Coordinates of N, CA, C and O in Angstrom, one line a residue:
L1 N -9.9 -0.5 -24.0 CA -10.4 -0.5 -22.6 C -9.6 0.4 -21.8 O -8.4 0.3 -21.7
T2 N -10.3 1.4 -21.2 CA -9.6 2.4 -20.3 C -10.1 2.2 -18.9 O -11.4 2.2 -18.7
I3 N -9.2 1.9 -18.0 CA -9.6 1.6 -16.6 C -8.9 2.7 -15.7 O -7.6 2.8 -15.7
G4 N -9.6 3.5 -15.1 CA -9.1 4.5 -14.2 C -9.9 4.3 -12.9 O -10.1 3.1 -12.5
G5 N -10.4 5.4 -12.3 CA -11.4 5.2 -11.2 C -12.6 4.5 -11.8 O -13.3 3.8 -11.1
G6 N -12.9 4.7 -13.0 CA -14.1 4.1 -13.7 C -13.6 3.3 -14.9 O -12.4 2.9 -15.0
V7 N -14.5 3.0 -15.8 CA -14.3 2.1 -16.9 C -15.0 2.7 -18.2 O -16.2 3.0 -18.1
V8 N -14.3 2.6 -19.3 CA -14.9 2.9 -20.6 C -14.3 2.0 -21.6 O -13.1 1.8 -21.6
S9 N -15.1 1.4 -22.4 CA -14.7 0.5 -23.5 C -15.2 1.0 -24.8 O -16.4 1.4 -24.9
I10 N -14.3 1.1 -25.8 CA -14.7 1.6 -27.1 C -14.2 0.6 -28.2 O -13.1 0.2 -28.1
A11 N -15.0 0.3 -29.1 CA -14.6 -0.6 -30.2 C -14.9 0.0 -31.6 O -15.9 0.8 -31.7
G12 N -14.2 -0.4 -32.6 CA -14.4 0.0 -33.9 C -14.1 -1.1 -34.9 O -13.2 -1.9 -34.7
L13 N -15.0 -1.2 -35.9 CA -14.8 -2.3 -36.9 C -15.6 -1.9 -38.1 O -16.8 -1.7 -38.0
H14 N -14.9 -1.8 -39.3 CA -15.6 -1.5 -40.6 C -16.5 -0.3 -40.5 O -17.6 -0.3 -41.0
G15 N -16.0 0.7 -39.9 CA -16.7 2.0 -39.8 C -17.8 2.1 -38.8 O -18.5 3.1 -38.6
Q16 N -18.0 1.0 -38.0 CA -18.9 1.0 -36.9 C -18.2 1.2 -35.6 O -17.1 0.8 -35.4
Y17 N -18.8 1.9 -34.7 CA -18.2 2.2 -33.4 C -19.2 1.9 -32.3 O -20.4 2.1 -32.4
A18 N -18.7 1.4 -31.2 CA -19.6 1.1 -30.0 C -18.9 1.5 -28.7 O -17.6 1.6 -28.7
H19 N -19.6 1.9 -27.7 CA -19.1 2.4 -26.4 C -19.9 1.6 -25.4 O -21.1 1.4 -25.4
R20 N -19.2 1.1 -24.4 CA -19.8 0.4 -23.2 C -19.3 1.0 -21.9 O -18.2 1.4 -21.8
D21 N -20.1 0.9 -20.9 CA -19.9 1.3 -19.6 C -19.7 2.8 -19.5 O -20.4 3.5 -20.2
G22 N -18.9 3.4 -18.7 CA -18.8 4.8 -18.5 C -20.1 5.2 -17.7 O -20.5 6.4 -17.8
L23 N -20.7 4.3 -17.0 CA -22.0 4.6 -16.3 C -21.8 5.1 -14.9 O -22.8 5.4 -14.3
G24 N -20.6 5.3 -14.4 CA -20.4 5.9 -13.1 C -20.3 4.8 -12.0 O -20.7 3.6 -12.3
S25 N -19.8 5.1 -10.9 CA -19.5 4.2 -9.8 C -20.8 3.6 -9.2 O -20.7 2.5 -8.6
T26 N -21.9 4.2 -9.2 CA -23.1 3.7 -8.6 C -23.7 2.6 -9.5 O -24.1 1.5 -8.9
F27 N -23.7 2.7 -10.8 CA -24.4 1.8 -11.6 C -23.5 1.1 -12.7 O -24.0 0.3 -13.5
G28 N -22.2 1.3 -12.6 CA -21.3 0.7 -13.6 C -19.9 0.7 -13.1 O -19.6 0.7 -11.9
D29 N -19.0 0.8 -14.1 CA -17.6 0.9 -13.8 C -17.0 -0.4 -13.1 O -16.1 -0.3 -12.3
E30 N -17.7 -1.5 -13.3 CA -17.3 -2.7 -12.6 C -15.9 -3.2 -13.1 O -15.6 -3.3 -14.3
G31 N -15.0 -3.4 -12.1 CA -13.6 -3.8 -12.4 C -12.7 -2.6 -12.4 O -11.5 -2.8 -12.5
G32 N -13.2 -1.4 -12.4 CA -12.3 -0.2 -12.4 C -11.8 0.1 -11.0 O -12.0 -0.6 -10.1
G33 N -11.0 1.2 -10.9 CA -10.3 1.5 -9.7 C -11.2 1.7 -8.5 O -10.9 1.2 -7.4
F34 N -12.3 2.4 -8.6 CA -13.2 2.6 -7.5 C -13.8 1.3 -7.1 O -13.8 1.0 -5.9
W35 N -14.2 0.5 -8.0 CA -14.8 -0.8 -7.7 C -13.8 -1.7 -7.0 O -14.1 -2.3 -6.0
L36 N -12.6 -1.8 -7.5 CA -11.5 -2.6 -6.8 C -11.3 -2.1 -5.4 O -11.3 -2.9 -4.5
G37 N -11.1 -0.8 -5.2 CA -10.8 -0.3 -3.9 C -11.9 -0.4 -2.9 O -11.7 -0.8 -1.8
R38 N -13.1 -0.2 -3.4 CA -14.3 -0.3 -2.5 C -14.5 -1.7 -2.0 O -14.7 -2.0 -0.9
N39 N -14.3 -2.7 -3.0 CA -14.4 -4.1 -2.6 C -13.3 -4.5 -1.6 O -13.5 -5.2 -0.6
A40 N -12.1 -4.0 -1.8 CA -11.0 -4.3 -0.9 C -11.2 -3.8 0.5 O -11.0 -4.5 1.5
I41 N -11.6 -2.5 0.5 CA -11.8 -1.9 1.9 C -13.0 -2.6 2.6 O -12.9 -2.9 3.8
S42 N -14.0 -2.9 1.8 CA -15.2 -3.7 2.4 C -14.7 -5.0 3.0 O -15.1 -5.4 4.1
K43 N -13.9 -5.7 2.3 CA -13.4 -7.0 2.7 C -12.4 -6.8 3.9 O -12.4 -7.6 4.8
A44 N -11.6 -5.8 3.9 CA -10.7 -5.5 5.0 C -11.5 -5.2 6.2 O -11.1 -5.7 7.3
L45 N -12.5 -4.4 6.1 CA -13.3 -4.1 7.3 C -14.0 -5.3 7.8 O -14.1 -5.6 9.0
A46 N -14.5 -6.2 6.9 CA -15.2 -7.4 7.3 C -14.2 -8.4 8.0 O -14.5 -9.0 9.0
S47 N -13.0 -8.4 7.5 CA -11.9 -9.2 8.1 C -11.6 -8.7 9.5 O -11.4 -9.4 10.5
E48 N -11.5 -7.3 9.7 CA -11.2 -6.7 11.0 C -12.3 -7.1 12.0 O -12.0 -7.3 13.1
Q49 N -13.5 -7.2 11.5 CA -14.6 -7.5 12.4 C -14.9 -9.0 12.5 O -15.9 -9.5 13.1
N50 N -14.0 -9.8 11.9 CA -14.1 -11.3 11.9 C -15.4 -11.8 11.3 O -15.9 -12.8 11.6
R51 N -15.8 -11.0 10.3 CA -17.0 -11.5 9.5 C -16.6 -12.4 8.3 O -17.4 -13.1 7.8
I52 N -15.3 -12.3 7.9 CA -14.7 -13.2 6.9 C -13.4 -13.8 7.5 O -12.7 -13.1 8.2
P53 N -13.1 -15.0 7.1 CA -11.9 -15.6 7.6 C -10.6 -15.3 6.8 O -10.0 -16.2 6.2
D54 N -10.3 -14.0 6.6 CA -9.1 -13.7 5.9 C -8.4 -12.5 6.6 O -8.5 -11.4 6.2
Q55 N -7.7 -12.9 7.7 CA -7.0 -11.9 8.5 C -5.9 -11.1 7.8 O -5.6 -10.0 8.2
Q56 N -5.4 -11.7 6.7 CA -4.4 -11.0 5.9 C -5.0 -9.7 5.3 O -4.2 -8.7 5.2
M57 N -6.3 -9.6 5.0 CA -6.9 -8.4 4.5 C -6.8 -7.3 5.5 O -6.4 -6.2 5.1
S58 N -7.2 -7.5 6.7 CA -7.2 -6.4 7.7 C -5.8 -6.0 8.0 O -5.5 -4.8 8.3
E59 N -4.8 -6.9 8.0 CA -3.4 -6.6 8.2 C -2.8 -5.8 7.0 O -2.2 -4.8 7.2
F60 N -3.1 -6.3 5.8 CA -2.5 -5.6 4.6 C -3.1 -4.2 4.4 O -2.4 -3.3 4.0
F61 N -4.4 -4.1 4.7 CA -5.1 -2.8 4.5 C -5.3 -2.0 5.8 O -6.3 -1.2 5.9
K62 N -4.4 -2.1 6.7 CA -4.5 -1.5 8.0 C -4.6 0.0 7.9 O -5.4 0.7 8.5
E63 N -3.8 0.6 7.0 CA -3.8 2.1 6.8 C -5.1 2.5 6.2 O -5.6 3.6 6.5
E64 N -5.7 1.7 5.2 CA -6.9 2.1 4.6 C -8.1 2.0 5.6 O -9.0 2.8 5.6
I65 N -8.0 1.0 6.5 CA -9.0 0.9 7.5 C -9.0 2.1 8.4 O -10.0 2.7 8.7
A66 N -7.8 2.5 8.8 CA -7.7 3.7 9.7 C -8.2 5.0 8.9 O -8.9 5.8 9.5
A67 N -7.9 5.1 7.6 CA -8.3 6.2 6.8 C -9.8 6.2 6.7 O -10.5 7.3 6.7
Y68 N -10.4 5.0 6.6 CA -11.9 4.9 6.5 C -12.5 5.5 7.8 O -13.4 6.3 7.8
Y69 N -12.0 5.0 9.0 CA -12.6 5.5 10.2 C -12.3 6.9 10.5 O -13.1 7.6 11.2
A70 N -11.3 7.5 9.8 CA -11.0 8.9 10.0 C -11.9 9.8 9.1 O -11.9 11.1 9.3
L71 N -12.7 9.2 8.2 CA -13.5 10.0 7.3 C -14.7 10.7 8.1 O -15.3 10.1 9.0
D72 N -15.0 11.9 7.7 CA -16.1 12.6 8.3 C -17.4 12.0 7.8 O -18.4 11.9 8.6
V73 N -17.4 11.8 6.5 CA -18.6 11.2 5.8 C -18.1 9.9 5.1 O -17.3 10.0 4.2
R74 N -18.6 8.8 5.5 CA -18.1 7.5 5.0 C -18.6 7.1 3.7 O -18.2 6.0 3.2
D75 N -19.5 7.8 3.1 CA -20.0 7.4 1.8 C -20.0 8.7 0.8 O -20.8 8.7 -0.1
G76 N -19.1 9.6 1.1 CA -19.1 10.8 0.3 C -17.9 10.8 -0.6 O -17.2 9.8 -0.9
A77 N -17.5 12.0 -1.1 CA -16.4 12.1 -2.1 C -15.1 11.6 -1.5 O -14.3 11.0 -2.2
Q78 N -14.8 11.9 -0.2 CA -13.6 11.5 0.4 C -13.5 9.9 0.4 O -12.4 9.4 0.2
A79 N -14.6 9.3 0.6 CA -14.6 7.8 0.6 C -14.4 7.3 -0.8 O -13.6 6.3 -0.9
Q80 N -14.9 7.9 -1.8 CA -14.7 7.5 -3.1 C -13.2 7.7 -3.5 O -12.6 6.8 -4.1
T81 N -12.6 8.8 -3.1 CA -11.2 9.0 -3.3 C -10.3 7.9 -2.6 O -9.4 7.4 -3.2
L82 N -10.7 7.6 -1.4 CA -10.0 6.5 -0.7 C -10.1 5.2 -1.4 O -9.1 4.5 -1.6
A83 N -11.2 4.9 -1.9 CA -11.4 3.6 -2.7 C -10.5 3.6 -4.0 O -9.8 2.7 -4.2
I84 N -10.5 4.7 -4.7 CA -9.7 4.8 -5.9 C -8.3 4.7 -5.6 O -7.5 4.0 -6.3
K85 N -7.8 5.4 -4.5 CA -6.4 5.3 -4.2 C -6.0 3.9 -3.7 O -4.8 3.5 -3.7
T86 N -7.0 3.1 -3.3 CA -6.7 1.7 -2.8 C -6.6 0.7 -4.0 O -6.1 -0.4 -3.8
A87 N -7.0 1.1 -5.2 CA -7.0 0.1 -6.3 C -5.7 -0.5 -6.5 O -5.6 -1.7 -6.7
K88 N -4.6 0.3 -6.6 CA -3.3 -0.3 -6.8 C -2.9 -1.3 -5.7 O -2.4 -2.4 -6.0
K89 N -3.3 -1.0 -4.5 CA -2.9 -1.8 -3.4 C -3.6 -3.2 -3.4 O -3.0 -4.2 -3.1
V90 N -4.9 -3.2 -3.9 CA -5.6 -4.5 -3.9 C -5.0 -5.3 -5.1 O -4.9 -6.6 -4.9
L91 N -4.5 -4.7 -6.1 CA -3.8 -5.5 -7.2 C -2.5 -6.1 -6.6 O -2.2 -7.2 -6.9
D92 N -1.8 -5.3 -5.8 CA -0.6 -5.8 -5.2 C -0.9 -6.9 -4.2 O -0.2 -7.9 -4.2
A93 N -2.0 -6.8 -3.5 CA -2.4 -7.8 -2.5 C -2.7 -9.1 -3.3 O -2.4 -10.2 -2.8
S94 N -3.4 -9.0 -4.4 CA -3.7 -10.2 -5.2 C -2.4 -10.8 -5.7 O -2.3 -12.0 -5.6
D95 N -1.5 -10.0 -6.2 CA -0.2 -10.6 -6.6 C 0.5 -11.3 -5.5 O 1.3 -12.3 -5.8
L96 N 0.3 -10.9 -4.3 CA 0.9 -11.6 -3.1 C 0.1 -12.8 -2.7 O 0.6 -13.6 -1.8
G97 N -1.0 -13.1 -3.3 CA -1.8 -14.2 -3.0 C -2.8 -14.1 -1.8 O -3.3 -15.1 -1.4
I98 N -3.1 -12.9 -1.4 CA -4.1 -12.7 -0.3 C -5.4 -13.1 -0.9 O -5.9 -12.5 -1.8
A99 N -6.1 -14.1 -0.3 CA -7.2 -14.8 -0.9 C -8.4 -13.8 -1.3 O -8.9 -13.9 -2.4
S100 N -8.8 -13.0 -0.4 CA -9.9 -12.1 -0.7 C -9.5 -11.1 -1.8 O -10.4 -10.8 -2.7
A101 N -8.3 -10.7 -1.9 CA -7.8 -9.8 -2.9 C -7.8 -10.5 -4.3 O -8.2 -10.0 -5.3
V102 N -7.3 -11.7 -4.3 CA -7.3 -12.5 -5.5 C -8.8 -12.7 -6.0 O -9.0 -12.5 -7.2
S103 N -9.7 -12.9 -5.1 CA -11.1 -13.1 -5.5 C -11.6 -11.8 -6.1 O -12.3 -11.8 -7.2
I104 N -11.4 -10.7 -5.5 CA -11.8 -9.4 -6.0 C -11.2 -9.1 -7.4 O -11.9 -8.7 -8.3
V105 N -9.9 -9.3 -7.6 CA -9.2 -9.0 -8.8 C -9.7 -10.0 -9.9 O -10.0 -9.5 -11.1
N106 N -9.9 -11.2 -9.6 CA -10.4 -12.1 -10.6 C -11.8 -11.8 -11.1 O -12.1 -11.8 -12.3
K107 N -12.7 -11.4 -10.2 CA -14.0 -11.0 -10.5 C -14.0 -9.7 -11.3 O -14.7 -9.5 -12.3
G108 N -13.2 -8.7 -10.9 CA -13.0 -7.5 -11.7 C -12.6 -7.7 -13.1 O -13.1 -7.2 -14.1
A109 N -11.6 -8.6 -13.3 CA -11.1 -9.0 -14.6 C -12.2 -9.6 -15.5 O -12.3 -9.3 -16.6
F110 N -13.0 -10.5 -14.9 CA -14.1 -11.1 -15.6 C -15.1 -10.1 -16.0 O -15.5 -10.1 -17.2
L111 N -15.4 -9.2 -15.1 CA -16.4 -8.1 -15.5 C -15.9 -7.2 -16.6 O -16.7 -6.8 -17.5
L112 N -14.6 -6.9 -16.5 CA -14.1 -6.0 -17.6 C -14.0 -6.8 -18.9 O -14.3 -6.2 -19.9
A113 N -13.7 -8.1 -18.9 CA -13.8 -8.9 -20.1 C -15.2 -8.9 -20.7 O -15.3 -8.8 -21.9
Q114 N -16.2 -9.0 -19.8 CA -17.6 -9.0 -20.4 C -17.9 -7.6 -21.0 O -18.6 -7.6 -22.0
T115 N -17.3 -6.6 -20.4 CA -17.5 -5.2 -21.0 C -16.9 -5.2 -22.4 O -17.4 -4.7 -23.4
V116 N -15.6 -5.7 -22.5 CA -14.9 -5.7 -23.8 C -15.7 -6.5 -24.8 O -15.9 -6.1 -26.0
I117 N -16.1 -7.7 -24.4 CA -16.8 -8.6 -25.3 C -18.1 -7.9 -25.8 O -18.4 -8.0 -27.0
S118 N -18.8 -7.3 -24.9 CA -20.1 -6.6 -25.3 C -19.8 -5.5 -26.3 O -20.6 -5.2 -27.2
T119 N -18.7 -4.8 -26.1 CA -18.3 -3.7 -27.0 C -18.0 -4.2 -28.3 O -18.4 -3.6 -29.4
W120 N -17.3 -5.3 -28.4 CA -16.9 -5.9 -29.7 C -18.2 -6.4 -30.4 O -18.4 -6.2 -31.6
Q121 N -19.1 -7.0 -29.7 CA -20.4 -7.4 -30.3 C -21.2 -6.2 -30.8 O -21.9 -6.3 -31.7
G122 N -21.0 -5.1 -30.1 CA -21.7 -3.8 -30.5 C -21.3 -3.3 -31.9 O -22.0 -2.5 -32.5
V123 N -20.2 -3.8 -32.4 CA -19.7 -3.4 -33.8 C -19.8 -4.6 -34.7 O -19.2 -4.7 -35.7
S124 N -20.6 -5.6 -34.3 CA -20.8 -6.8 -35.1 C -19.6 -7.7 -35.2 O -19.4 -8.4 -36.1
G125 N -18.7 -7.5 -34.2 CA -17.5 -8.4 -34.2 C -17.9 -9.8 -33.7 O -18.6 -9.9 -32.8
G126 N -17.3 -10.8 -34.4 CA -17.6 -12.1 -34.0 C -16.5 -12.8 -33.4 O -15.4 -12.3 -33.2
S127 N -16.7 -14.1 -32.9 CA -15.7 -14.8 -32.2 C -14.6 -15.3 -33.1 O -13.5 -15.7 -32.6
T128 N -14.8 -15.3 -34.4 CA -13.7 -15.8 -35.2 C -12.9 -14.6 -35.8 O -11.9 -14.8 -36.4
D129 N -13.4 -13.4 -35.6 CA -12.7 -12.2 -36.1 C -11.5 -11.9 -35.2 O -11.5 -12.2 -34.0
E130 N -10.4 -11.4 -35.8 CA -9.3 -11.0 -35.0 C -9.6 -9.6 -34.4 O -10.1 -8.7 -35.0
M131 N -9.4 -9.6 -33.1 CA -9.6 -8.3 -32.3 C -8.3 -8.0 -31.6 O -7.6 -8.8 -31.0
K132 N -7.9 -6.7 -31.8 CA -6.8 -6.2 -31.1 C -7.3 -5.3 -29.9 O -8.2 -4.5 -30.1
I133 N -6.7 -5.5 -28.8 CA -7.2 -4.8 -27.6 C -6.0 -4.0 -27.0 O -4.9 -4.5 -26.9
V134 N -6.3 -2.8 -26.6 CA -5.4 -1.9 -25.8 C -6.1 -1.7 -24.4 O -7.3 -1.4 -24.4
V135 N -5.3 -1.9 -23.4 CA -5.8 -1.7 -22.0 C -4.9 -0.7 -21.4 O -3.7 -0.8 -21.4
Q136 N -5.5 0.4 -21.0 CA -4.7 1.5 -20.4 C -5.4 2.1 -19.2 O -6.6 1.8 -18.9
G137 N -4.7 3.0 -18.5 CA -5.2 3.6 -17.3 C -4.4 3.0 -16.1 O -3.7 2.0 -16.2
G138 N -4.6 3.6 -14.9 CA -3.9 3.2 -13.7 C -3.8 1.8 -13.4 O -2.8 1.2 -13.3
P139 N -5.0 1.1 -13.2 CA -5.0 -0.3 -12.9 C -4.3 -1.2 -14.0 O -3.9 -2.3 -13.7
A140 N -4.3 -0.7 -15.2 CA -3.6 -1.4 -16.3 C -2.1 -1.5 -16.2 O -1.5 -2.2 -16.9
N141 N -1.6 -0.7 -15.2 CA -0.1 -0.8 -15.0 C 0.2 -2.1 -14.3 O 1.4 -2.5 -14.2
N142 N -0.8 -2.8 -13.8 CA -0.6 -4.1 -13.1 C -0.7 -5.2 -14.2 O -1.8 -5.5 -14.7
R143 N 0.4 -5.8 -14.6 CA 0.4 -6.7 -15.7 C -0.4 -7.9 -15.5 O -1.1 -8.4 -16.4
S144 N -0.4 -8.4 -14.3 CA -1.2 -9.6 -14.0 C -2.7 -9.3 -14.2 O -3.5 -10.2 -14.6
Y145 N -3.2 -8.1 -13.8 CA -4.6 -7.7 -14.0 C -4.9 -7.7 -15.5 O -5.9 -8.3 -16.0
V146 N -4.0 -7.1 -16.3 CA -4.2 -7.1 -17.8 C -4.2 -8.5 -18.3 O -5.1 -8.8 -19.2
D147 N -3.3 -9.3 -17.9 CA -3.3 -10.7 -18.4 C -4.5 -11.5 -18.1 O -5.0 -12.3 -18.9
T148 N -5.1 -11.3 -16.9 CA -6.3 -12.0 -16.4 C -7.5 -11.5 -17.2 O -8.3 -12.3 -17.6
I149 N -7.5 -10.2 -17.5 CA -8.6 -9.6 -18.4 C -8.5 -10.3 -19.8 O -9.5 -10.7 -20.3
L150 N -7.3 -10.3 -20.3 CA -7.1 -10.8 -21.7 C -7.5 -12.3 -21.7 O -8.2 -12.7 -22.7
K151 N -7.1 -13.0 -20.8 CA -7.4 -14.5 -20.7 C -8.9 -14.7 -20.7 O -9.5 -15.5 -21.4
S152 N -9.6 -13.8 -19.9 CA -11.1 -13.9 -19.9 C -11.8 -13.6 -21.2 O -12.7 -14.2 -21.6
V153 N -11.2 -12.5 -21.9 CA -11.7 -12.2 -23.2 C -11.5 -13.3 -24.2 O -12.4 -13.7 -24.9
Q154 N -10.3 -13.9 -24.1 CA -9.9 -14.9 -25.1 C -10.8 -16.2 -24.9 O -10.9 -17.0 -25.9
E155 N -11.4 -16.4 -23.8 CA -12.3 -17.5 -23.6 C -13.5 -17.5 -24.6 O -14.0 -18.5 -25.0
K156 N -13.9 -16.2 -24.9 CA -15.1 -16.0 -25.8 C -14.6 -15.6 -27.2 O -15.3 -15.9 -28.2
L157 N -13.5 -14.9 -27.2 CA -13.0 -14.3 -28.4 C -11.5 -14.8 -28.6 O -10.6 -14.0 -28.2
P158 N -11.3 -16.0 -29.0 CA -9.9 -16.6 -29.0 C -8.9 -15.9 -29.9 O -7.7 -16.0 -29.7
N159 N -9.3 -15.1 -30.8 CA -8.4 -14.4 -31.7 C -8.1 -13.0 -31.2 O -7.8 -12.1 -32.0
T160 N -8.2 -12.8 -30.0 CA -7.9 -11.4 -29.4 C -6.4 -11.4 -29.1 O -5.8 -12.3 -28.5
K161 N -5.8 -10.2 -29.5 CA -4.4 -10.0 -29.2 C -4.2 -8.7 -28.5 O -4.9 -7.7 -28.8
L162 N -3.4 -8.7 -27.4 CA -3.1 -7.4 -26.7 C -2.0 -6.7 -27.4 O -1.0 -7.3 -27.8
I163 N -2.3 -5.4 -27.7 CA -1.3 -4.5 -28.3 C -1.0 -3.3 -27.4 O -1.8 -3.0 -26.6
E164 N 0.1 -2.6 -27.6 CA 0.4 -1.4 -26.9 C -0.3 -0.2 -27.6 O -0.5 -0.2 -28.8
S165 N -0.7 0.7 -26.8 CA -1.4 1.9 -27.3 C -0.4 2.8 -28.1 O 0.7 2.9 -27.8
A166 N -1.0 3.4 -29.2 CA -0.2 4.3 -30.0 C -0.1 5.7 -29.3 O 0.7 6.5 -29.8
G167 N -0.9 5.9 -28.3 CA -1.0 7.2 -27.6 C -1.3 7.0 -26.2 O -1.3 5.9 -25.7
D168 N -1.7 8.1 -25.5 CA -2.2 8.0 -24.2 C -3.6 8.4 -24.0 O -4.3 8.8 -24.9

């Protein structure tokens, strides 16, 4: 599983290979960096406008809110870059226990787990087979995110083990 601004999952088993996601930010890449950052900025803006009761979001993401309002075009390439750059910060906010960030990160981990499970099923991998998973990319540097993804995968595929990548 590679998580950057987007998401790609690849599996191999007994000479079969499968690929999932890589669909881009409009129709896929759920749980990836753009997805995390977009959701965090959306919640921070909602918090700032008192549309959600989580004032910690608007306080923690004060710089991202200012950057959002400074954009010339709020749904163009600069906005996408802002969202991707915010991914690490939402993972940090979740680690600090900020409720909306925790919710975003948990949902992202669940969606990524579903991508991994689907990829495994794409090579006829079963729930009793041993599966080794490598998670890499920027958001994968947050250990709690990786652990939450792994836990979600193991709920359906209990014989899943996290291993380190042999390359980059």
